[in-house]
């Protein structure tokens, strides 16, 4: 692992580096990105930086210093020896009083690079009873307030799955804790719209552009009639779903296989600093 924080590459990436009063640490006041690294190069960095800026603006954090983020990315990638990895870029409210109010200090900016294990070809998902709030202040933002995802994922893992899927307050299919969902009904590939409260996943956007699919919001029960389902995310790419709760599914199905092949073919186009 290599870690860079506020302009400095840490000699020991496991050493303490963030202040105890950092608002990201005390109240989860921060935003982040996870970026895939292939052969030492970041994937779709521009798209991730745009989303990071949107998330920061949504939280009311100061404008992102893009040049500083790029310096951090270059520093942790070093000589490009990471064959498959993940960058984690985090921006927080910085040191602040202990309550919810922000302080006057500048934001904290950290970039970390670490290895990433290749994703399994297929996975099992479990729906969880807690809704995503598509009307909340944080809807659609990639914030460090991820404890709801931690609780949901632990519940899914308890039930033998590797991802938890949420409906939203309207009862519509929304997203996973760290992934977007695609499903095939009547031969049509569908995924929830951004109005569902799901994150505008970089992988989701590229699958829609490169392969296609219809954006639609439907009750989560629609998936019971799906002929196939797949998850998409930075760490999973296109991953077939072999079981949804207690229903087994063919995985990877034909549409999933095609989408994954298009993904593998086009991924190199967006590798670079
Ligand atoms: C809540 C949530 N939804 C969807 C995704 C997928 O987004 P991306 O494809 O940009 O990784 C993520 C990524 O971690 C996420 O945290």
XYZ file of C-alpha atoms and ligand atoms in Angstrom, residues 32-34 48 51 132 141-142 146 149 163 166 175-180 198-205 232-235, ligand 1:
46
model
C -14.466 9.661 -1.776
C -13.754 7.753 -4.961
C -12.539 4.228 -5.608
C -14.098 9.726 -11.121
C -17.998 12.696 -9.625
C -32.226 3.940 0.507
C -23.377 11.445 -3.389
C -20.405 9.224 -2.675
C -21.141 4.505 4.673
C -23.728 0.028 3.792
C -23.666 -7.906 -1.886
C -31.631 -1.863 -1.400
C -28.612 -0.260 -5.850
C -26.170 -2.374 -3.888
C -23.883 -1.187 -1.084
C -21.088 -0.682 -3.610
C -22.602 -1.569 -6.972
C -25.353 -0.790 -9.474
C -28.586 5.240 -6.673
C -25.044 6.443 -7.188
C -24.204 7.496 -10.736
C -21.761 4.604 -10.985
C -18.919 5.098 -13.450
C -19.288 1.458 -14.508
C -23.080 1.844 -14.847
C -22.644 4.885 -17.095
C -21.486 -3.458 -12.025
C -18.853 -1.528 -10.115
C -15.228 -0.468 -10.092
C -14.173 -3.581 -8.192
C -23.373 2.970 -3.314
C -22.650 2.642 -4.577
N -23.353 2.405 -5.703
C -22.737 2.094 -6.855
C -21.359 1.991 -6.930
C -20.692 1.651 -8.245
O -20.019 2.781 -8.733
P -18.709 2.668 -9.642
O -19.115 1.935 -10.865
O -18.361 4.091 -9.924
O -17.699 1.950 -8.855
C -20.598 2.242 -5.793
C -19.130 2.151 -5.854
O -18.473 1.810 -4.911
C -21.247 2.580 -4.582
O -20.547 2.828 -3.464
